[in-house]
Amino acid sequence: MNERDTSTPLYGIAVAAELADLAGPTLRLYEKHGLLHPLRSDGGTRRYSEDDLTRLRRVTALREAGVNLAGIGKVLDLQDQNVGLQVENDALRDENAELRRALEDGSV
């Protein structure tokens, strides 16, 4: 069975709001504040992906912890940067390991 790409926009705003247990206007508010960036169909309809729903859950958890919308934006940006840095670090570790193996094998 093929795994679905989690970035594929599948859900309209009503379905996304229901899945995230939020109101549609709340999703629009989060988008207005730059916390969410749903794709738009050719007709301009918002389409939400599984990645968007995951981000909504992060926003909801931060709101429940008492963080305001501006603070949530900063936290999400830092979390996203951290993920990018982790990916980059993993790639560098892999490259380092390959170079060490090549040195040990005498092929460098």
N, CA, C and O atoms as a GROMACS GRO file, in nm:
protein
  432
    1MET      N    1   0.084  -0.118   0.000
    1MET     CA    2   0.000   0.000   0.000
    1MET      C    3   0.089   0.124   0.000
    1MET      O    4   0.188   0.130   0.073
    2ASN      N    5   0.054   0.222  -0.080
    2ASN     CA    6   0.132   0.346  -0.088
    2ASN      C    7   0.098   0.438   0.028
    2ASN      O    8  -0.018   0.452   0.067
    3GLU      N    9   0.202   0.500   0.082
    3GLU     CA   10   0.177   0.599   0.187
    3GLU      C   11   0.140   0.731   0.122
    3GLU      O   12   0.197   0.769   0.019
    4ARG      N   13   0.045   0.799   0.183
    4ARG     CA   14  -0.001   0.927   0.129
    4ARG      C   15   0.094   1.036   0.173
    4ARG      O   16   0.144   1.036   0.285
    5ASP      N   17   0.119   1.130   0.082
    5ASP     CA   18   0.201   1.247   0.112
    5ASP      C   19   0.122   1.335   0.209
    5ASP      O   20   0.011   1.379   0.178
    6THR      N   21   0.179   1.362   0.326
    6THR     CA   22   0.108   1.438   0.428
    6THR      C   23   0.093   1.585   0.393
    6THR      O   24   0.020   1.658   0.461
    7SER      N   25   0.160   1.630   0.288
    7SER     CA   26   0.148   1.771   0.248
    7SER      C   27   0.039   1.791   0.141
    7SER      O   28   0.014   1.904   0.099
    8THR      N   29  -0.024   1.683   0.098
    8THR     CA   30  -0.129   1.693  -0.004
    8THR      C   31  -0.254   1.757   0.056
    8THR      O   32  -0.307   1.708   0.155
    9PRO      N   33  -0.301   1.867  -0.003
    9PRO     CA   34  -0.421   1.933   0.049
    9PRO      C   35  -0.546   1.851   0.016
    9PRO      O   36  -0.578   1.829  -0.101
   10LEU      N   37  -0.615   1.806   0.119
   10LEU     CA   38  -0.729   1.718   0.101
   10LEU      C   39  -0.861   1.774   0.152
   10LEU      O   40  -0.967   1.746   0.096
   11TYR      N   41  -0.854   1.854   0.258
   11TYR     CA   42  -0.974   1.889   0.332
   11TYR      C   43  -1.013   2.035   0.312
   11TYR      O   44  -0.929   2.125   0.312
   12GLY      N   45  -1.144   2.056   0.297
   12GLY     CA   46  -1.196   2.192   0.298
   12GLY      C   47  -1.196   2.244   0.441
   12GLY      O   48  -1.167   2.169   0.535
   13ILE      N   49  -1.228   2.370   0.458
   13ILE     CA   50  -1.219   2.432   0.590
   13ILE      C   51  -1.314   2.368   0.690
   13ILE      O   52  -1.278   2.353   0.807
   14ALA      N   53  -1.434   2.330   0.648
   14ALA     CA   54  -1.530   2.272   0.742
   14ALA      C   55  -1.479   2.138   0.794
   14ALA      O   56  -1.488   2.112   0.914
   15VAL      N   57  -1.427   2.055   0.706
   15VAL     CA   58  -1.375   1.924   0.748
   15VAL      C   59  -1.251   1.941   0.834
   15VAL      O   60  -1.237   1.876   0.937
   16ALA      N   61  -1.160   2.030   0.792
   16ALA     CA   62  -1.038   2.054   0.870
   16ALA      C   63  -1.072   2.105   1.009
   16ALA      O   64  -1.013   2.062   1.108
   17ALA      N   65  -1.167   2.196   1.017
   17ALA     CA   66  -1.208   2.250   1.146
   17ALA      C   67  -1.265   2.139   1.235
   17ALA      O   68  -1.235   2.132   1.354
   18GLU      N   69  -1.346   2.053   1.176
   18GLU     CA   70  -1.403   1.943   1.254
   18GLU      C   71  -1.294   1.847   1.300
   18GLU      O   72  -1.293   1.804   1.416
   19LEU      N   73  -1.202   1.813   1.212
   19LEU     CA   74  -1.093   1.721   1.248
   19LEU      C   75  -1.003   1.780   1.357
   19LEU      O   76  -0.950   1.707   1.440
   20ALA      N   77  -0.986   1.911   1.354
   20ALA     CA   78  -0.902   1.978   1.454
   20ALA      C   79  -0.980   2.022   1.577
   20ALA      O   80  -0.924   2.077   1.672
   21ASP      N   81  -1.111   1.996   1.576
   21ASP     CA   82  -1.200   2.034   1.686
   21ASP      C   83  -1.194   2.185   1.711
   21ASP      O   84  -1.186   2.231   1.825
   22LEU      N   85  -1.197   2.260   1.601
   22LEU     CA   86  -1.196   2.407   1.606
   22LEU      C   87  -1.308   2.460   1.518
   22LEU      O   88  -1.367   2.386   1.439
   23ALA      N   89  -1.337   2.587   1.532
   23ALA     CA   90  -1.436   2.653   1.446
   23ALA      C   91  -1.367   2.705   1.319
   23ALA      O   92  -1.249   2.740   1.322
   24GLY      N   93  -1.439   2.709   1.209
   24GLY     CA   94  -1.385   2.761   1.084
   24GLY      C   95  -1.325   2.900   1.098
   24GLY      O   96  -1.215   2.925   1.048
   25PRO      N   97  -1.394   2.993   1.166
   25PRO     CA   98  -1.336   3.126   1.184
   25PRO      C   99  -1.202   3.124   1.258
   25PRO      O  100  -1.117   3.210   1.234
   26THR      N  101  -1.183   3.027   1.346
   26THR     CA  102  -1.055   3.016   1.417
   26THR      C  103  -0.944   2.982   1.319
   26THR      O  104  -0.834   3.036   1.329
   27LEU      N  105  -0.972   2.892   1.224
   27LEU     CA  106  -0.872   2.858   1.122
   27LEU      C  107  -0.837   2.980   1.038
   27LEU      O  108  -0.721   3.002   1.005
   28ARG      N  109  -0.939   3.059   1.004
   28ARG     CA  110  -0.914   3.181   0.927
   28ARG      C  111  -0.831   3.281   1.008
   28ARG      O  112  -0.744   3.349   0.953
   29LEU      N  113  -0.858   3.291   1.137
   29LEU     CA  114  -0.782   3.380   1.225
   29LEU      C  115  -0.635   3.336   1.230
   29LEU      O  116  -0.545   3.419   1.221
   30TYR      N  117  -0.613   3.208   1.245
   30TYR     CA  118  -0.476   3.157   1.249
   30TYR      C  119  -0.404   3.183   1.118
   30TYR      O  120  -0.286   3.216   1.116
   31GLU      N  121  -0.477   3.170   1.008
   31GLU     CA  122  -0.417   3.201   0.878
   31GLU      C  123  -0.383   3.350   0.869
   31GLU      O  124  -0.276   3.386   0.821
   32LYS      N  125  -0.473   3.434   0.915
   32LYS     CA  126  -0.450   3.579   0.913
   32LYS      C  127  -0.325   3.617   0.992
   32LYS      O  128  -0.253   3.710   0.955
   33HIS      N  129  -0.298   3.544   1.100
   33HIS     CA  130  -0.181   3.572   1.184
   33HIS      C  131  -0.056   3.497   1.138
   33HIS      O  132   0.048   3.501   1.204
   34GLY      N  133  -0.066   3.428   1.025
   34GLY     CA  134   0.049   3.360   0.967
   34GLY      C  135   0.086   3.230   1.035
   34GLY      O  136   0.196   3.179   1.014
   35LEU      N  137  -0.004   3.175   1.115
   35LEU     CA  138   0.023   3.050   1.184
   35LEU      C  139  -0.006   2.928   1.098
   35LEU      O  140   0.038   2.817   1.128
   36LEU      N  141  -0.079   2.950   0.992
   36LEU     CA  142  -0.125   2.842   0.906
   36LEU      C  143  -0.126   2.893   0.763
   36LEU      O  144  -0.160   3.008   0.738
   37HIS      N  145  -0.088   2.806   0.671
   37HIS     CA  146  -0.080   2.847   0.530
   37HIS      C  147  -0.143   2.741   0.440
   37HIS      O  148  -0.072   2.671   0.368
   38PRO      N  149  -0.276   2.729   0.445
   38PRO     CA  150  -0.338   2.627   0.360
   38PRO      C  151  -0.323   2.664   0.212
   38PRO      O  152  -0.318   2.782   0.176
   39LEU      N  153  -0.316   2.562   0.130
   39LEU     CA  154  -0.313   2.588  -0.014
   39LEU      C  155  -0.452   2.628  -0.058
   39LEU      O  156  -0.551   2.604   0.011
   40ARG      N  157  -0.459   2.688  -0.174
   40ARG     CA  158  -0.588   2.729  -0.229
   40ARG      C  159  -0.613   2.656  -0.360
   40ARG      O  160  -0.521   2.633  -0.439
   41SER      N  161  -0.737   2.620  -0.382
   41SER     CA  162  -0.775   2.560  -0.509
   41SER      C  163  -0.777   2.670  -0.615
   41SER      O  164  -0.762   2.788  -0.583
   42ASP      N  165  -0.796   2.630  -0.740
   42ASP     CA  166  -0.805   2.730  -0.847
   42ASP      C  167  -0.918   2.830  -0.821
   42ASP      O  168  -0.910   2.946  -0.863
   43GLY      N  169  -1.021   2.786  -0.753
   43GLY     CA  170  -1.134   2.874  -0.722
   43GLY      C  171  -1.114   2.953  -0.593
   43GLY      O  172  -1.203   3.029  -0.554
   44GLY      N  173  -1.001   2.937  -0.527
   44GLY     CA  174  -0.971   3.013  -0.407
   44GLY      C  175  -1.013   2.946  -0.277
   44GLY      O  176  -1.001   3.006  -0.170
   45THR      N  177  -1.064   2.823  -0.285
   45THR     CA  178  -1.106   2.752  -0.165
   45THR      C  179  -0.984   2.702  -0.088
   45THR      O  180  -0.892   2.646  -0.146
   46ARG      N  181  -0.986   2.722   0.043
   46ARG     CA  182  -0.877   2.671   0.127
   46ARG      C  183  -0.880   2.519   0.127
   46ARG      O  184  -0.986   2.457   0.136
   47ARG      N  185  -0.761   2.460   0.118
   47ARG     CA  186  -0.746   2.314   0.125
   47ARG      C  187  -0.637   2.283   0.226
   47ARG      O  188  -0.526   2.334   0.216
   48TYR      N  189  -0.670   2.199   0.322
   48TYR     CA  190  -0.580   2.167   0.433
   48TYR      C  191  -0.524   2.026   0.418
   48TYR      O  192  -0.595   1.934   0.375
   49SER      N  193  -0.400   2.010   0.453
   49SER     CA  194  -0.332   1.881   0.447
   49SER      C  195  -0.321   1.822   0.588
   49SER      O  196  -0.356   1.886   0.686
   50GLU      N  197  -0.271   1.699   0.594
   50GLU     CA  198  -0.242   1.638   0.724
   50GLU      C  199  -0.136   1.720   0.798
   50GLU      O  200  -0.142   1.735   0.920
   51ASP      N  201  -0.038   1.774   0.723
   51ASP     CA  202   0.063   1.860   0.785
   51ASP      C  203  -0.002   1.983   0.848
   51ASP      O  204   0.038   2.025   0.957
   52ASP      N  205  -0.101   2.041   0.779
   52ASP     CA  206  -0.172   2.156   0.835
   52ASP      C  207  -0.244   2.118   0.964
   52ASP      O  208  -0.244   2.194   1.061
   53LEU      N  209  -0.306   2.000   0.965
   53LEU     CA  210  -0.378   1.955   1.085
   53LEU      C  211  -0.281   1.932   1.201
   53LEU      O  212  -0.313   1.962   1.316
   54THR      N  213  -0.163   1.879   1.170
   54THR     CA  214  -0.061   1.861   1.274
   54THR      C  215  -0.020   1.996   1.330
   54THR      O  216  -0.005   2.012   1.451
   55ARG      N  217  -0.002   2.093   1.241
   55ARG     CA  218   0.034   2.229   1.286
   55ARG      C  219  -0.079   2.289   1.371
   55ARG      O  220  -0.052   2.356   1.471
   56LEU      N  221  -0.203   2.266   1.332
   56LEU     CA  222  -0.317   2.315   1.411
   56LEU      C  223  -0.316   2.255   1.551
   56LEU      O  224  -0.348   2.324   1.648
   57ARG      N  225  -0.280   2.129   1.562
   57ARG     CA  226  -0.272   2.066   1.694
   57ARG      C  227  -0.162   2.130   1.778
   57ARG      O  228  -0.177   2.147   1.899
   58ARG      N  229  -0.052   2.166   1.715
   58ARG     CA  230   0.057   2.236   1.786
   58ARG      C  231   0.008   2.373   1.833
   58ARG      O  232   0.033   2.412   1.947
   59VAL      N  233  -0.063   2.445   1.746
   59VAL     CA  234  -0.117   2.577   1.782
   59VAL      C  235  -0.213   2.563   1.899
   59VAL      O  236  -0.207   2.640   1.995
   60THR      N  237  -0.302   2.464   1.891
   60THR     CA  238  -0.401   2.443   1.998
   60THR      C  239  -0.332   2.413   2.130
   60THR      O  240  -0.372   2.466   2.234
   61ALA      N  241  -0.230   2.330   2.128
   61ALA     CA  242  -0.158   2.296   2.252
   61ALA      C  243  -0.092   2.421   2.312
   61ALA      O  244  -0.095   2.441   2.433
   62LEU      N  245  -0.036   2.504   2.227
   62LEU     CA  246   0.027   2.628   2.276
   62LEU      C  247  -0.078   2.725   2.330
   62LEU      O  248  -0.055   2.791   2.431
   63ARG      N  249  -0.192   2.735   2.263
   63ARG     CA  250  -0.300   2.822   2.312
   63ARG      C  251  -0.347   2.775   2.450
   63ARG      O  252  -0.370   2.855   2.540
   64GLU      N  253  -0.362   2.644   2.463
   64GLU     CA  254  -0.407   2.588   2.591
   64GLU      C  255  -0.304   2.611   2.701
   64GLU      O  256  -0.338   2.617   2.819
   65ALA      N  257  -0.177   2.625   2.661
   65ALA     CA  258  -0.070   2.654   2.759
   65ALA      C  259  -0.063   2.803   2.791
   65ALA      O  260   0.019   2.845   2.873
   66GLY      N  261  -0.150   2.884   2.727
   66GLY     CA  262  -0.156   3.026   2.759
   66GLY      C  263  -0.069   3.115   2.672
   66GLY      O  264  -0.050   3.233   2.704
   67VAL      N  265  -0.015   3.062   2.563
   67VAL     CA  266   0.071   3.141   2.475
   67VAL      C  267  -0.018   3.222   2.380
   67VAL      O  268  -0.114   3.170   2.325
   68ASN      N  269   0.015   3.351   2.361
   68ASN     CA  270  -0.063   3.434   2.270
   68ASN      C  271  -0.023   3.404   2.124
   68ASN      O  272   0.075   3.333   2.099
   69LEU      N  273  -0.100   3.458   2.029
   69LEU     CA  274  -0.078   3.425   1.888
   69LEU      C  275   0.060   3.467   1.838
   69LEU      O  276   0.122   3.395   1.760
   70ALA      N  277   0.108   3.583   1.882
   70ALA     CA  278   0.242   3.626   1.840
   70ALA      C  279   0.348   3.530   1.893
   70ALA      O  280   0.441   3.494   1.822
   71GLY      N  281   0.332   3.488   2.017
   71GLY     CA  282   0.425   3.394   2.077
   71GLY      C  283   0.420   3.258   2.007
   71GLY      O  284   0.523   3.194   1.986
   72ILE      N  285   0.300   3.216   1.971
   72ILE     CA  286   0.285   3.090   1.899
   72ILE      C  287   0.360   3.096   1.766
   72ILE      O  288   0.426   3.000   1.728
   73GLY      N  289   0.348   3.208   1.697
   73GLY     CA  290   0.420   3.224   1.571
   73GLY      C  291   0.569   3.207   1.589
   73GLY      O  292   0.634   3.139   1.510
   74LYS      N  293   0.624   3.268   1.693
   74LYS     CA  294   0.768   3.256   1.721
   74LYS      C  295   0.806   3.112   1.755
   74LYS      O  296   0.906   3.060   1.706
   75VAL      N  297   0.726   3.048   1.840
   75VAL     CA  298   0.753   2.909   1.879
   75VAL      C  299   0.751   2.818   1.756
   75VAL      O  300   0.840   2.735   1.738
   76LEU      N  301   0.648   2.833   1.672
   76LEU     CA  302   0.638   2.749   1.553
   76LEU      C  303   0.757   2.771   1.459
   76LEU      O  304   0.812   2.676   1.404
   77ASP      N  305   0.795   2.896   1.441
   77ASP     CA  306   0.911   2.926   1.356
   77ASP      C  307   1.037   2.859   1.410
   77ASP      O  308   1.113   2.799   1.335
   78LEU      N  309   1.058   2.869   1.541
   78LEU     CA  310   1.175   2.807   1.602
   78LEU      C  311   1.170   2.654   1.592
   78LEU      O  312   1.271   2.589   1.568
   79GLN      N  313   1.051   2.598   1.611
   79GLN     CA  314   1.038   2.452   1.598
   79GLN      C  315   1.068   2.408   1.454
   79GLN      O  316   1.136   2.308   1.433
   80ASP      N  317   1.017   2.483   1.358
   80ASP     CA  318   1.043   2.450   1.217
   80ASP      C  319   1.192   2.462   1.184
   80ASP      O  320   1.247   2.378   1.113
   81GLN      N  321   1.256   2.566   1.236
   81GLN     CA  322   1.400   2.582   1.215
   81GLN      C  323   1.475   2.465   1.278
   81GLN      O  324   1.571   2.414   1.220
   82ASN      N  325   1.433   2.424   1.396
   82ASN     CA  326   1.498   2.313   1.465
   82ASN      C  327   1.488   2.184   1.384
   82ASN      O  328   1.585   2.110   1.374
   83VAL      N  329   1.372   2.158   1.326
   83VAL     CA  330   1.355   2.039   1.242
   83VAL      C  331   1.451   2.045   1.124
   83VAL      O  332   1.517   1.946   1.092
   84GLY      N  333   1.460   2.162   1.060
   84GLY     CA  334   1.552   2.178   0.948
   84GLY      C  335   1.696   2.155   0.989
   84GLY      O  336   1.773   2.091   0.916
   85LEU      N  337   1.734   2.207   1.103
   85LEU     CA  338   1.870   2.188   1.152
   85LEU      C  339   1.897   2.041   1.187
   85LEU      O  340   2.008   1.992   1.165
   86GLN      N  341   1.798   1.973   1.240
   86GLN     CA  342   1.815   1.831   1.271
   86GLN      C  343   1.837   1.750   1.144
   86GLN      O  344   1.922   1.660   1.140
   87VAL      N  345   1.762   1.781   1.040
   87VAL     CA  346   1.777   1.712   0.911
   87VAL      C  347   1.917   1.738   0.856
   87VAL      O  348   1.985   1.646   0.810
   88GLU      N  349   1.958   1.863   0.860
   88GLU     CA  350   2.091   1.900   0.811
   88GLU      C  351   2.200   1.831   0.893
   88GLU      O  352   2.298   1.781   0.837
   89ASN      N  353   2.184   1.827   1.025
   89ASN     CA  354   2.280   1.762   1.112
   89ASN      C  355   2.289   1.612   1.082
   89ASN      O  356   2.399   1.556   1.078
   90ASP      N  357   2.176   1.548   1.060
   90ASP     CA  358   2.175   1.405   1.028
   90ASP      C  359   2.250   1.380   0.897
   90ASP      O  360   2.327   1.283   0.887
   91ALA      N  361   2.228   1.467   0.797
   91ALA     CA  362   2.297   1.451   0.670
   91ALA      C  363   2.448   1.467   0.687
   91ALA      O  364   2.526   1.392   0.629
   92LEU      N  365   2.489   1.564   0.767
   92LEU     CA  366   2.632   1.585   0.792
   92LEU      C  367   2.693   1.467   0.868
   92LEU      O  368   2.806   1.428   0.841
   93ARG      N  369   2.619   1.412   0.963
   93ARG     CA  370   2.668   1.295   1.036
   93ARG      C  371   2.687   1.176   0.941
   93ARG      O  372   2.786   1.104   0.949
   94ASP      N  373   2.591   1.158   0.850
   94ASP     CA  374   2.602   1.049   0.752
   94ASP      C  375   2.723   1.069   0.662
   94ASP      O  376   2.798   0.976   0.636
   95GLU      N  377   2.741   1.192   0.616
   95GLU     CA  378   2.856   1.222   0.531
   95GLU      C  379   2.987   1.200   0.606
   95GLU      O  380   3.082   1.145   0.551
   96ASN      N  381   2.990   1.242   0.732
   96ASN     CA  382   3.108   1.224   0.815
   96ASN      C  383   3.139   1.074   0.830
   96ASN      O  384   3.255   1.033   0.819
   97ALA      N  385   3.036   0.995   0.856
   97ALA     CA  386   3.056   0.851   0.872
   97ALA      C  387   3.110   0.788   0.744
   97ALA      O  388   3.197   0.702   0.748
   98GLU      N  389   3.057   0.832   0.629
   98GLU     CA  390   3.107   0.781   0.500
   98GLU      C  391   3.253   0.817   0.480
   98GLU      O  392   3.332   0.734   0.435
   99LEU      N  393   3.290   0.940   0.512
   99LEU     CA  394   3.429   0.982   0.497
   99LEU      C  395   3.520   0.904   0.591
   99LEU      O  396   3.631   0.867   0.552
  100ARG      N  397   3.476   0.879   0.712
  100ARG     CA  398   3.557   0.800   0.806
  100ARG      C  399   3.578   0.657   0.755
  100ARG      O  400   3.687   0.602   0.764
  101ARG      N  401   3.471   0.598   0.700
  101ARG     CA  402   3.482   0.463   0.645
  101ARG      C  403   3.580   0.462   0.527
  101ARG      O  404   3.662   0.372   0.514
  102ALA      N  405   3.570   0.565   0.443
  102ALA     CA  406   3.661   0.573   0.328
  102ALA      C  407   3.806   0.588   0.373
  102ALA      O  408   3.896   0.528   0.314
  103LEU      N  409   3.828   0.666   0.477
  103LEU     CA  410   3.964   0.681   0.531
  103LEU      C  411   4.016   0.550   0.588
  103LEU      O  412   4.131   0.513   0.567
  104GLU      N  413   3.930   0.481   0.660
  104GLU     CA  414   3.968   0.353   0.719
  104GLU      C  415   3.999   0.249   0.611
  104GLU      O  416   4.090   0.168   0.625
  105ASP      N  417   3.922   0.254   0.501
  105ASP     CA  418   3.941   0.160   0.391
  105ASP      C  419   4.061   0.199   0.302
  105ASP      O  420   4.108   0.120   0.220
  106GLY      N  421   4.109   0.321   0.321
  106GLY     CA  422   4.220   0.371   0.240
  106GLY      C  423   4.180   0.411   0.100
  106GLY      O  424   4.265   0.421   0.011
  107SER      N  425   4.049   0.436   0.080
  107SER     CA  426   4.003   0.473  -0.055
  107SER      C  427   4.000   0.624  -0.076
  107SER      O  428   3.954   0.670  -0.180
  108VAL      N  429   4.048   0.700   0.021
  108VAL     CA  430   4.054   0.847   0.005
  108VAL      C  431   4.197   0.890   0.000
  108VAL      O  432   4.225   1.010  -0.013
   0.00000   0.00000   0.00000
